[in-house]
Coordinates of N, CA and C in Angstrom, one line a residue:
Chain A
A1 N -0.8 -15.4 7.9 CA -0.9 -14.0 7.6 C -2.1 -13.4 8.4
I2 N -1.9 -12.2 8.9 CA -3.0 -11.5 9.6 C -4.1 -11.1 8.6
R3 N -5.3 -11.5 8.9 CA -6.4 -11.1 8.0 C -7.0 -9.8 8.6
M4 N -7.3 -8.8 7.7 CA -7.9 -7.6 8.0 C -9.3 -7.5 7.4
T5 N -10.3 -7.3 8.2 CA -11.7 -7.2 7.7 C -12.2 -5.8 7.9
Q6 N -12.6 -5.2 6.8 CA -13.2 -3.8 6.9 C -14.7 -3.9 6.7
S7 N -15.4 -3.0 7.3 CA -16.8 -2.8 7.1 C -17.2 -1.3 7.2
P8 N -18.2 -0.9 6.4 CA -18.8 -1.6 5.4 C -17.9 -1.7 4.1
S9 N -18.3 -2.5 3.1 CA -17.5 -2.5 1.9 C -17.9 -1.3 1.0
S10 N -19.0 -0.7 1.2 CA -19.4 0.5 0.5 C -20.3 1.3 1.4
L11 N -20.3 2.6 1.1 CA -21.0 3.6 2.0 C -21.4 4.8 1.2
S12 N -22.7 5.1 1.2 CA -23.2 6.4 0.6 C -23.4 7.4 1.6
A13 N -22.9 8.6 1.4 CA -23.1 9.7 2.3 C -23.1 11.0 1.6
S14 N -23.5 12.1 2.3 CA -23.6 13.4 1.7 C -22.5 14.3 2.3
T15 N -22.1 15.4 1.6 CA -21.2 16.3 2.2 C -21.7 16.8 3.5
G16 N -20.8 16.9 4.4 CA -21.2 17.4 5.8 C -21.5 16.3 6.7
D17 N -21.7 15.1 6.2 CA -22.0 13.9 7.1 C -20.8 13.5 7.9
R18 N -21.1 12.7 8.9 CA -20.0 12.0 9.7 C -20.1 10.5 9.4
V19 N -19.0 9.9 9.0 CA -19.0 8.5 8.7 C -17.9 7.8 9.4
T20 N -18.1 6.5 9.7 CA -17.2 5.7 10.4 C -17.0 4.4 9.6
I21 N -15.7 4.0 9.5 CA -15.3 2.8 8.9 C -14.6 2.0 9.9
T22 N -14.9 0.7 10.0 CA -14.2 -0.2 11.0 C -13.3 -1.2 10.3
C23 N -12.3 -1.6 11.1 CA -11.3 -2.6 10.6 C -11.0 -3.5 11.7
R24 N -11.1 -4.8 11.5 CA -10.8 -5.8 12.5 C -9.7 -6.7 12.0
A25 N -8.7 -6.9 12.9 CA -7.6 -7.7 12.6 C -7.8 -9.1 13.2
S26 N -7.3 -10.2 12.5 CA -7.6 -11.5 13.0 C -6.7 -11.9 14.2
Q27 N -5.7 -11.0 14.5 CA -4.9 -11.2 15.7 C -4.4 -9.8 16.2
D28 N -3.9 -9.7 17.3 CA -3.4 -8.5 17.9 C -2.3 -7.8 17.1
V29 N -2.6 -6.6 16.6 CA -1.6 -5.8 15.9 C -1.1 -4.6 16.7
S30 N -1.4 -4.6 18.0 CA -1.1 -3.5 18.8 C -1.7 -2.2 18.2
R31 N -0.8 -1.2 17.9 CA -1.3 0.0 17.3 C -0.7 0.2 15.9
Y32 N -0.2 -0.9 15.3 CA 0.5 -0.9 14.0 C -0.5 -0.9 12.9
L33 N -1.4 0.1 12.9 CA -2.5 0.1 11.9 C -2.5 1.5 11.2
A34 N -2.6 1.4 9.9 CA -2.6 2.6 9.1 C -3.9 2.6 8.2
W35 N -4.3 3.8 7.9 CA -5.4 4.0 7.0 C -4.9 4.8 5.8
F36 N -5.4 4.3 4.6 CA -5.1 5.0 3.3 C -6.4 5.4 2.7
H37 N -6.3 6.4 1.8 CA -7.4 6.6 0.8 C -6.8 6.5 -0.6
Q38 N -7.6 6.2 -1.5 CA -7.2 6.0 -2.9 C -8.3 6.5 -3.8
K39 N -7.9 7.4 -4.7 CA -8.8 7.9 -5.7 C -8.5 7.2 -7.0
P40 N -9.6 7.1 -7.9 CA -9.4 6.3 -9.2 C -8.2 6.7 -10.0
G41 N -7.4 5.8 -10.4 CA -6.2 6.0 -11.2 C -5.0 6.6 -10.4
K42 N -5.1 6.7 -9.1 CA -4.0 7.2 -8.3 C -3.5 6.2 -7.3
A43 N -2.3 6.4 -6.8 CA -1.7 5.6 -5.8 C -2.4 5.8 -4.4
P44 N -2.4 4.8 -3.6 CA -2.9 5.1 -2.2 C -2.1 6.1 -1.5
Q45 N -2.8 6.9 -0.6 CA -2.1 7.9 0.2 C -2.4 7.6 1.7
L46 N -1.3 7.7 2.5 CA -1.4 7.5 3.9 C -2.1 8.6 4.6
L47 N -3.1 8.3 5.4 CA -3.9 9.3 6.1 C -3.5 9.2 7.6
V48 N -3.5 8.0 8.1 CA -3.4 7.8 9.6 C -2.4 6.7 9.8
Y49 N -1.5 6.8 10.8 CA -0.6 5.7 11.2 C -0.6 5.6 12.7
A50 N -0.1 4.5 13.1 CA -0.1 4.2 14.6 C -1.5 4.3 15.1
A51 N -2.5 3.9 14.3 CA -3.9 3.8 14.7 C -4.6 5.2 14.8
S52 N -3.9 6.2 15.3 CA -4.6 7.5 15.5 C -3.8 8.7 15.2
T53 N -2.6 8.6 14.7 CA -1.8 9.7 14.3 C -2.0 10.2 12.9
L54 N -2.4 11.4 12.7 CA -2.7 11.9 11.4 C -1.4 12.2 10.7
Q55 N -1.3 11.8 9.4 CA -0.1 12.1 8.6 C -0.1 13.6 8.4
S56 N 1.1 14.2 8.2 CA 1.2 15.6 8.0 C 0.4 16.1 6.9
G57 N -0.4 17.1 7.1 CA -1.2 17.7 6.0 C -2.6 17.1 5.9
V58 N -2.9 16.1 6.7 CA -4.2 15.5 6.6 C -5.2 16.3 7.5
P59 N -6.3 16.7 7.0 CA -7.2 17.6 7.8 C -7.7 16.9 9.1
S60 N -8.0 17.8 10.0 CA -8.4 17.3 11.4 C -9.8 16.7 11.4
R61 N -10.5 16.8 10.3 CA -11.8 16.1 10.2 C -11.7 14.6 10.2
F62 N -10.4 14.1 9.9 CA -10.1 12.7 10.0 C -9.7 12.3 11.4
S63 N -10.1 11.2 11.9 CA -9.6 10.7 13.1 C -9.6 9.2 13.1
G64 N -8.6 8.6 13.8 CA -8.5 7.2 13.9 C -8.4 6.8 15.4
S65 N -8.9 5.6 15.7 CA -8.9 5.1 17.0 C -8.8 3.6 17.0
G66 N -8.5 3.0 18.2 CA -8.4 1.6 18.4 C -7.0 1.1 18.7
S67 N -7.0 -0.2 19.1 CA -5.7 -0.9 19.4 C -6.1 -2.3 19.5
G68 N -5.1 -3.2 19.3 CA -5.3 -4.6 19.4 C -5.9 -5.2 18.1
T69 N -7.2 -5.4 18.1 CA -7.8 -6.0 16.9 C -8.9 -5.1 16.3
D70 N -9.3 -4.1 17.0 CA -10.5 -3.3 16.5 C -10.1 -1.8 16.4
F71 N -10.4 -1.3 15.2 CA -10.0 0.0 14.8 C -11.1 0.7 14.0
T72 N -11.1 2.1 14.1 CA -12.1 2.8 13.4 C -11.4 4.1 12.8
L73 N -11.9 4.5 11.6 CA -11.6 5.7 11.0 C -12.9 6.5 10.9
T74 N -12.9 7.7 11.4 CA -14.0 8.6 11.3 C -13.7 9.8 10.5
I75 N -14.6 10.2 9.7 CA -14.5 11.5 9.0 C -15.7 12.3 9.4
S76 N -15.4 13.5 10.0 CA -16.5 14.3 10.5 C -16.6 15.6 9.6
G77 N -17.8 15.6 9.0 CA -18.0 16.8 8.0 C -17.4 16.5 6.7
L78 N -17.9 15.5 6.0 CA -17.4 15.0 4.7 C -17.3 16.2 3.7
Q79 N -16.2 16.2 3.0 CA -16.0 17.2 1.9 C -15.9 16.4 0.6
S80 N -16.1 17.1 -0.5 CA -16.2 16.5 -1.8 C -15.0 15.6 -2.1
E81 N -13.8 16.1 -1.6 CA -12.6 15.5 -2.0 C -12.4 14.2 -1.2
D82 N -13.3 13.9 -0.2 CA -13.1 12.7 0.6 C -13.8 11.5 0.0
F83 N -14.5 11.7 -1.1 CA -15.2 10.5 -1.7 C -14.1 9.7 -2.5
A84 N -13.8 8.5 -2.0 CA -12.7 7.7 -2.4 C -12.9 6.3 -1.8
T85 N -11.9 5.5 -2.0 CA -11.9 4.2 -1.4 C -10.8 4.2 -0.3
Y86 N -11.2 3.7 0.9 CA -10.4 3.7 2.1 C -9.9 2.2 2.4
Y87 N -8.7 2.1 2.8 CA -8.1 0.8 3.2 C -7.4 0.9 4.5
C88 N -7.6 -0.1 5.3 CA -6.7 -0.2 6.5 C -5.6 -1.2 6.2
Q89 N -4.5 -1.0 6.9 CA -3.3 -1.9 6.7 C -2.7 -2.1 8.0
Q90 N -2.4 -3.4 8.3 CA -1.6 -3.7 9.5 C -0.1 -3.8 9.1
Y91 N 0.7 -3.1 9.9 CA 2.2 -3.2 9.7 C 2.9 -3.7 10.9
Y92 N 2.2 -4.6 11.6 CA 2.7 -5.2 12.8 C 3.7 -6.3 12.4
S93 N 3.3 -7.1 11.4 CA 4.2 -8.2 10.9 C 4.0 -8.4 9.4
Y94 N 5.1 -8.9 8.8 CA 5.0 -9.3 7.4 C 4.3 -10.7 7.3
P95 N 3.6 -10.9 6.2 CA 3.2 -10.0 5.2 C 2.3 -8.9 5.6
Y96 N 2.6 -7.6 5.3 CA 1.7 -6.6 5.6 C 0.4 -6.9 4.9
T97 N -0.7 -6.7 5.5 CA -2.0 -7.0 4.9 C -3.0 -5.8 5.0
F98 N -3.9 -5.8 4.0 CA -4.9 -4.7 3.9 C -6.3 -5.2 4.1
G99 N -7.2 -4.4 4.5 CA -8.6 -4.7 4.4 C -9.0 -4.7 3.0
Q100 N -10.2 -5.1 2.7 CA -10.7 -5.2 1.3 C -11.1 -3.9 0.7
G101 N -11.2 -2.9 1.6 CA -11.5 -1.5 1.1 C -13.0 -1.2 1.4
T102 N -13.2 0.1 1.6 CA -14.5 0.7 1.7 C -14.7 1.8 0.7
K103 N -15.6 1.7 -0.2 CA -15.8 2.7 -1.2 C -16.8 3.7 -0.7
L104 N -16.4 4.9 -0.5 CA -17.3 6.0 0.0 C -17.8 6.8 -1.2
E105 N -19.1 6.8 -1.4 CA -19.7 7.4 -2.5 C -20.7 8.5 -2.1
I106 N -20.9 9.4 -3.0 CA -21.8 10.5 -2.8 C -23.2 10.0 -2.9
K107 N -24.0 10.4 -1.9 CA -25.5 10.0 -1.9 C -26.2 10.9 -2.9
Chain B
Q1 N 11.6 16.9 -3.5 CA 10.6 16.0 -2.8 C 10.8 14.6 -3.3
V2 N 10.2 13.7 -2.5 CA 10.4 12.3 -2.8 C 9.6 11.9 -4.1
Q3 N 10.3 11.2 -5.0 CA 9.7 10.7 -6.2 C 10.1 9.3 -6.4
L4 N 9.1 8.5 -6.8 CA 9.2 7.1 -7.1 C 8.6 6.9 -8.5
V5 N 9.3 6.5 -9.5 CA 8.8 6.3 -10.8 C 9.0 4.9 -11.3
E6 N 7.9 4.2 -11.5 CA 8.0 2.8 -12.0 C 8.0 2.8 -13.5
S7 N 8.6 1.7 -14.0 CA 8.6 1.5 -15.5 C 8.8 0.0 -15.7
G8 N 8.5 -0.4 -17.0 CA 8.8 -1.7 -17.4 C 7.5 -2.6 -17.5
G9 N 6.4 -2.0 -17.2 CA 5.1 -2.8 -17.3 C 4.8 -3.0 -18.8
G10 N 3.8 -3.8 -19.0 CA 3.4 -4.1 -20.4 C 2.6 -5.4 -20.5
L11 N 2.4 -5.8 -21.7 CA 1.6 -7.0 -22.0 C 2.6 -8.2 -22.2
V12 N 2.3 -9.2 -21.5 CA 3.2 -10.4 -21.6 C 2.3 -11.7 -21.6
K13 N 2.8 -12.7 -22.3 CA 2.0 -14.0 -22.3 C 2.2 -14.8 -21.0
P14 N 1.2 -15.6 -20.7 CA 1.4 -16.5 -19.6 C 2.6 -17.3 -19.7
G15 N 3.4 -17.4 -18.6 CA 4.6 -18.1 -18.5 C 5.8 -17.2 -18.9
G16 N 5.5 -16.0 -19.3 CA 6.6 -15.1 -19.7 C 7.2 -14.4 -18.5
S17 N 8.1 -13.5 -18.8 CA 8.9 -12.7 -17.8 C 8.8 -11.2 -18.1
L18 N 9.1 -10.5 -17.0 CA 9.1 -9.0 -17.1 C 9.9 -8.5 -16.0
R19 N 10.6 -7.4 -16.2 CA 11.4 -6.8 -15.1 C 10.9 -5.4 -14.9
L20 N 10.4 -5.1 -13.7 CA 10.0 -3.7 -13.4 C 11.2 -3.0 -12.8
S21 N 11.2 -1.7 -13.0 CA 12.2 -0.8 -12.3 C 11.4 0.3 -11.6
C22 N 12.1 0.8 -10.6 CA 11.6 2.0 -9.8 C 12.7 2.9 -9.6
A23 N 12.7 4.1 -10.2 CA 13.7 5.1 -10.0 C 13.3 6.0 -8.8
A24 N 14.2 6.1 -7.9 CA 13.9 6.9 -6.7 C 14.7 8.2 -6.6
S25 N 14.1 9.2 -6.1 CA 14.8 10.5 -5.9 C 14.2 11.2 -4.7
G26 N 15.0 12.2 -4.2 CA 14.4 13.1 -3.1 C 14.6 12.6 -1.7
F27 N 15.3 11.4 -1.6 CA 15.5 10.9 -0.2 C 16.8 10.0 -0.3
S28 N 17.3 9.7 0.8 CA 18.5 8.9 0.8 C 18.2 7.4 0.6
F29 N 18.1 7.0 -0.7 CA 17.7 5.7 -1.1 C 18.4 4.6 -0.4
S30 N 19.7 4.7 -0.3 CA 20.5 3.6 0.3 C 20.3 3.4 1.8
D31 N 19.5 4.2 2.4 CA 19.3 4.1 3.9 C 18.0 3.4 4.2
H32 N 17.2 3.1 3.2 CA 15.8 2.7 3.5 C 15.4 1.4 2.8
Y33 N 14.6 0.6 3.6 CA 13.9 -0.6 3.0 C 13.0 0.0 1.9
M34 N 12.8 -0.9 0.9 CA 11.9 -0.6 -0.2 C 10.9 -1.8 -0.4
S35 N 9.7 -1.5 -0.9 CA 8.7 -2.5 -1.1 C 8.1 -2.4 -2.4
W36 N 7.5 -3.5 -2.8 CA 6.6 -3.6 -4.0 C 5.2 -4.0 -3.5
F37 N 4.2 -3.4 -4.1 CA 2.8 -3.7 -3.9 C 2.2 -3.9 -5.2
R38 N 1.0 -4.5 -5.3 CA 0.2 -4.5 -6.5 C -1.3 -4.4 -6.2
Q39 N -2.0 -4.1 -7.3 CA -3.5 -4.0 -7.2 C -4.1 -4.5 -8.5
A40 N -4.7 -5.6 -8.4 CA -5.4 -6.1 -9.6 C -6.6 -5.2 -10.0
P41 N -7.0 -5.2 -11.2 CA -8.1 -4.3 -11.7 C -9.3 -4.4 -10.8
G42 N -9.7 -3.3 -10.3 CA -11.0 -3.3 -9.4 C -10.8 -4.0 -8.1
K43 N -9.6 -4.4 -7.7 CA -9.4 -5.1 -6.5 C -8.6 -4.3 -5.5
G44 N -8.3 -5.0 -4.3 CA -7.6 -4.3 -3.3 C -6.1 -4.4 -3.4
L45 N -5.4 -3.9 -2.4 CA -4.0 -3.8 -2.4 C -3.3 -5.0 -1.8
E46 N -2.2 -5.4 -2.3 CA -1.5 -6.6 -1.9 C 0.0 -6.2 -1.8
W47 N 0.6 -6.5 -0.6 CA 2.0 -6.3 -0.4 C 2.7 -7.6 -1.1
L48 N 3.8 -7.3 -1.8 CA 4.5 -8.4 -2.5 C 5.8 -8.8 -1.9
S49 N 6.6 -7.7 -1.6 CA 8.0 -8.0 -1.3 C 8.7 -6.8 -0.7
Y50 N 9.7 -7.0 0.2 CA 10.5 -5.9 0.6 C 12.0 -6.3 0.5
I51 N 12.9 -5.3 0.5 CA 14.3 -5.5 0.5 C 14.9 -4.5 1.4
S52 N 15.9 -5.0 2.2 CA 16.5 -4.1 3.2 C 17.4 -3.1 2.5
S53 N 17.9 -2.1 3.2 CA 18.7 -1.0 2.7 C 19.9 -1.5 2.0
S54 N 20.5 -2.5 2.5 CA 21.8 -3.1 1.9 C 21.5 -4.2 0.9
G55 N 20.2 -4.7 1.0 CA 19.9 -5.8 0.0 C 20.1 -7.2 0.6
D56 N 20.5 -7.3 1.9 CA 20.8 -8.6 2.4 C 19.6 -9.2 3.1
S57 N 18.5 -8.5 3.2 CA 17.3 -9.1 3.8 C 16.1 -8.9 2.8
L58 N 15.5 -10.0 2.5 CA 14.4 -10.0 1.5 C 13.2 -10.8 2.1
S59 N 12.0 -10.4 1.6 CA 10.9 -11.2 2.0 C 9.8 -11.1 0.9
Y60 N 9.0 -12.2 0.7 CA 8.1 -12.2 -0.4 C 6.7 -12.7 0.2
A61 N 5.7 -12.3 -0.5 CA 4.4 -12.8 -0.3 C 4.3 -14.3 -0.8
D62 N 3.5 -15.1 -0.2 CA 3.4 -16.5 -0.7 C 3.0 -16.6 -2.2
S63 N 2.2 -15.6 -2.6 CA 1.6 -15.6 -4.0 C 2.7 -15.4 -5.0
V64 N 3.9 -14.9 -4.7 CA 4.9 -14.7 -5.7 C 6.2 -15.3 -5.3
K65 N 6.3 -16.0 -4.2 CA 7.6 -16.6 -3.7 C 8.0 -17.6 -4.7
G66 N 9.3 -17.6 -5.1 CA 9.8 -18.6 -6.1 C 9.7 -18.1 -7.5
R67 N 8.9 -17.1 -7.8 CA 8.7 -16.6 -9.2 C 9.2 -15.2 -9.3
F68 N 9.1 -14.4 -8.3 CA 9.5 -13.0 -8.4 C 10.8 -12.8 -7.5
T69 N 11.6 -11.9 -8.0 CA 12.9 -11.5 -7.3 C 13.0 -10.0 -7.2
I70 N 13.2 -9.6 -5.9 CA 13.4 -8.2 -5.7 C 14.9 -7.9 -5.6
S71 N 15.3 -6.8 -6.1 CA 16.7 -6.4 -6.0 C 16.8 -4.9 -6.0
R72 N 18.0 -4.4 -5.8 CA 18.2 -2.9 -5.8 C 19.6 -2.6 -6.2
D73 N 19.8 -1.4 -6.7 CA 21.1 -0.9 -7.0 C 21.2 0.5 -6.4
N74 N 21.9 0.5 -5.2 CA 22.0 1.8 -4.5 C 22.8 2.9 -5.2
A75 N 23.7 2.4 -6.1 CA 24.5 3.4 -6.8 C 23.6 4.1 -7.9
K76 N 22.6 3.4 -8.3 CA 21.7 4.0 -9.3 C 20.3 4.5 -8.7
N77 N 20.2 4.4 -7.4 CA 18.9 4.7 -6.7 C 17.7 4.0 -7.4
S78 N 17.9 2.8 -7.6 CA 16.9 2.0 -8.3 C 16.5 0.7 -7.6
L79 N 15.3 0.4 -7.8 CA 14.7 -0.8 -7.2 C 14.1 -1.6 -8.4
Y80 N 14.2 -3.0 -8.3 CA 13.8 -3.8 -9.4 C 12.8 -4.9 -8.9
L81 N 12.0 -5.4 -9.8 CA 11.3 -6.6 -9.5 C 11.3 -7.5 -10.8
Q82 N 12.0 -8.6 -10.7 CA 12.1 -9.6 -11.8 C 10.9 -10.5 -11.6
M83 N 10.1 -10.6 -12.6 CA 8.9 -11.4 -12.5 C 8.9 -12.5 -13.6
N84 N 9.0 -13.8 -13.1 CA 9.0 -14.9 -14.0 C 7.8 -15.8 -13.9
S85 N 7.6 -16.7 -14.8 CA 6.4 -17.6 -14.8 C 5.1 -16.9 -14.5
L86 N 4.9 -15.8 -15.3 CA 3.7 -14.9 -15.0 C 2.4 -15.7 -15.3
R87 N 1.4 -15.3 -14.6 CA 0.1 -15.9 -14.7 C -0.9 -14.8 -14.9
A88 N -2.1 -15.2 -15.4 CA -3.2 -14.2 -15.6 C -3.5 -13.5 -14.3
E89 N -3.4 -14.2 -13.2 CA -3.8 -13.5 -11.9 C -2.7 -12.5 -11.5
D90 N -1.6 -12.4 -12.2 CA -0.6 -11.4 -11.9 C -0.9 -10.1 -12.5
T91 N -1.9 -10.1 -13.4 CA -2.3 -8.8 -14.0 C -2.7 -7.8 -12.9
A92 N -2.0 -6.7 -12.9 CA -2.2 -5.7 -11.9 C -1.4 -4.4 -12.2
I93 N -1.7 -3.4 -11.4 CA -0.8 -2.2 -11.3 C 0.2 -2.5 -10.2
Y94 N 1.4 -2.3 -10.5 CA 2.5 -2.6 -9.6 C 3.1 -1.3 -9.1
Y95 N 3.2 -1.1 -7.8 CA 3.7 0.1 -7.2 C 5.0 -0.2 -6.4
C96 N 5.9 0.7 -6.5 CA 7.0 0.6 -5.5 C 6.7 1.6 -4.4
A97 N 7.2 1.4 -3.2 CA 6.9 2.3 -2.1 C 8.1 2.3 -1.1
V98 N 8.1 3.4 -0.3 CA 9.1 3.5 0.8 C 8.4 4.0 2.0
R99 N 8.7 3.5 3.1 CA 8.2 4.0 4.4 C 9.3 4.2 5.4
Y100 N 9.4 5.3 6.0 CA 10.4 5.4 7.1 C 10.0 6.4 8.1
D101 N 10.6 6.3 9.2 CA 10.2 7.1 10.4 C 11.2 8.3 10.5
S102 N 10.7 9.5 10.2 CA 11.5 10.7 10.3 C 11.1 11.5 11.5
G103 N 10.5 10.9 12.5 CA 9.8 11.6 13.5 C 8.3 11.5 13.4
S104 N 7.9 11.5 12.1 CA 6.6 11.0 11.8 C 6.8 9.9 10.8
L105 N 5.7 9.2 10.4 CA 5.9 8.1 9.5 C 5.7 8.6 8.1
D106 N 6.8 8.6 7.3 CA 6.7 9.0 5.9 C 6.4 7.8 5.0
D107 N 5.6 8.0 4.1 CA 5.1 6.8 3.3 C 4.9 7.4 1.9
Y108 N 5.6 6.8 0.9 CA 5.5 7.3 -0.4 C 5.4 6.2 -1.4
W109 N 4.5 6.4 -2.4 CA 4.3 5.4 -3.4 C 4.5 6.0 -4.8
G110 N 4.9 5.2 -5.8 CA 5.0 5.7 -7.1 C 3.6 5.7 -7.8
Q111 N 3.6 6.1 -9.0 CA 2.3 6.2 -9.7 C 1.8 4.8 -10.3
G112 N 2.7 3.8 -10.2 CA 2.3 2.5 -10.7 C 2.6 2.2 -12.1
T113 N 2.8 1.0 -12.4 CA 3.0 0.5 -13.8 C 2.1 -0.7 -14.0
L114 N 1.4 -0.7 -15.2 CA 0.4 -1.8 -15.4 C 1.1 -3.0 -16.1
V115 N 0.9 -4.2 -15.5 CA 1.3 -5.4 -16.1 C 0.1 -6.2 -16.4
T116 N 0.0 -6.6 -17.7 CA -1.1 -7.4 -18.2 C -0.6 -8.7 -18.7
V117 N -1.1 -9.8 -18.1 CA -0.7 -11.2 -18.5 C -1.8 -11.8 -19.3
S118 N -1.6 -12.0 -20.6 CA -2.7 -12.5 -21.4 C -2.1 -13.0 -22.7
S119 N -2.8 -14.1 -23.2 CA -2.4 -14.7 -24.5 C -3.0 -13.9 -25.6

């Protein structure tokens, strides 16, 4: 199985800040990389797919980049609703695998 | 709009069985692969299984292979997960999900159903 490693595992930031989360795959996944966010008690929601394509309705302050094994999710100008846990997921091959998550907390 | 509603979770003893259901609406269920995921309390996300639109192609994570069985009833727009030989480490919220390419990548999850395996 492809192992996905996210960093950092937690992050404290303030509204208006710019933050970056990284995700590394143990082998090449091309651009088959998605980013989700999840709020407590809720199902995960897709933010970004194909490494850099924003899901419909996702604000432009979110951006994704990368290909192959190294990917990033950047949030420019944090809003209160962005404080959540973020996961990357490779969908290049089954079993689809997720990073361990990055918990974004208010400083 | 797309809705996925899981049911069937609950408390079960180790070694026991449980059958989860997922009722789908708002999209052409019989045209799409469906998947199950889970999330243990306070932990990350784990893909468990997928089933093709016709049901003739299945795949399982190693952690559940031989114990869990995915199935579907396209006439009832329903997805199932039969879980046997349950272990404490199977305690989790179980989600059904669908992903398809409609020009953009559409990805929908249910609200989840909690399975607790404990004596």
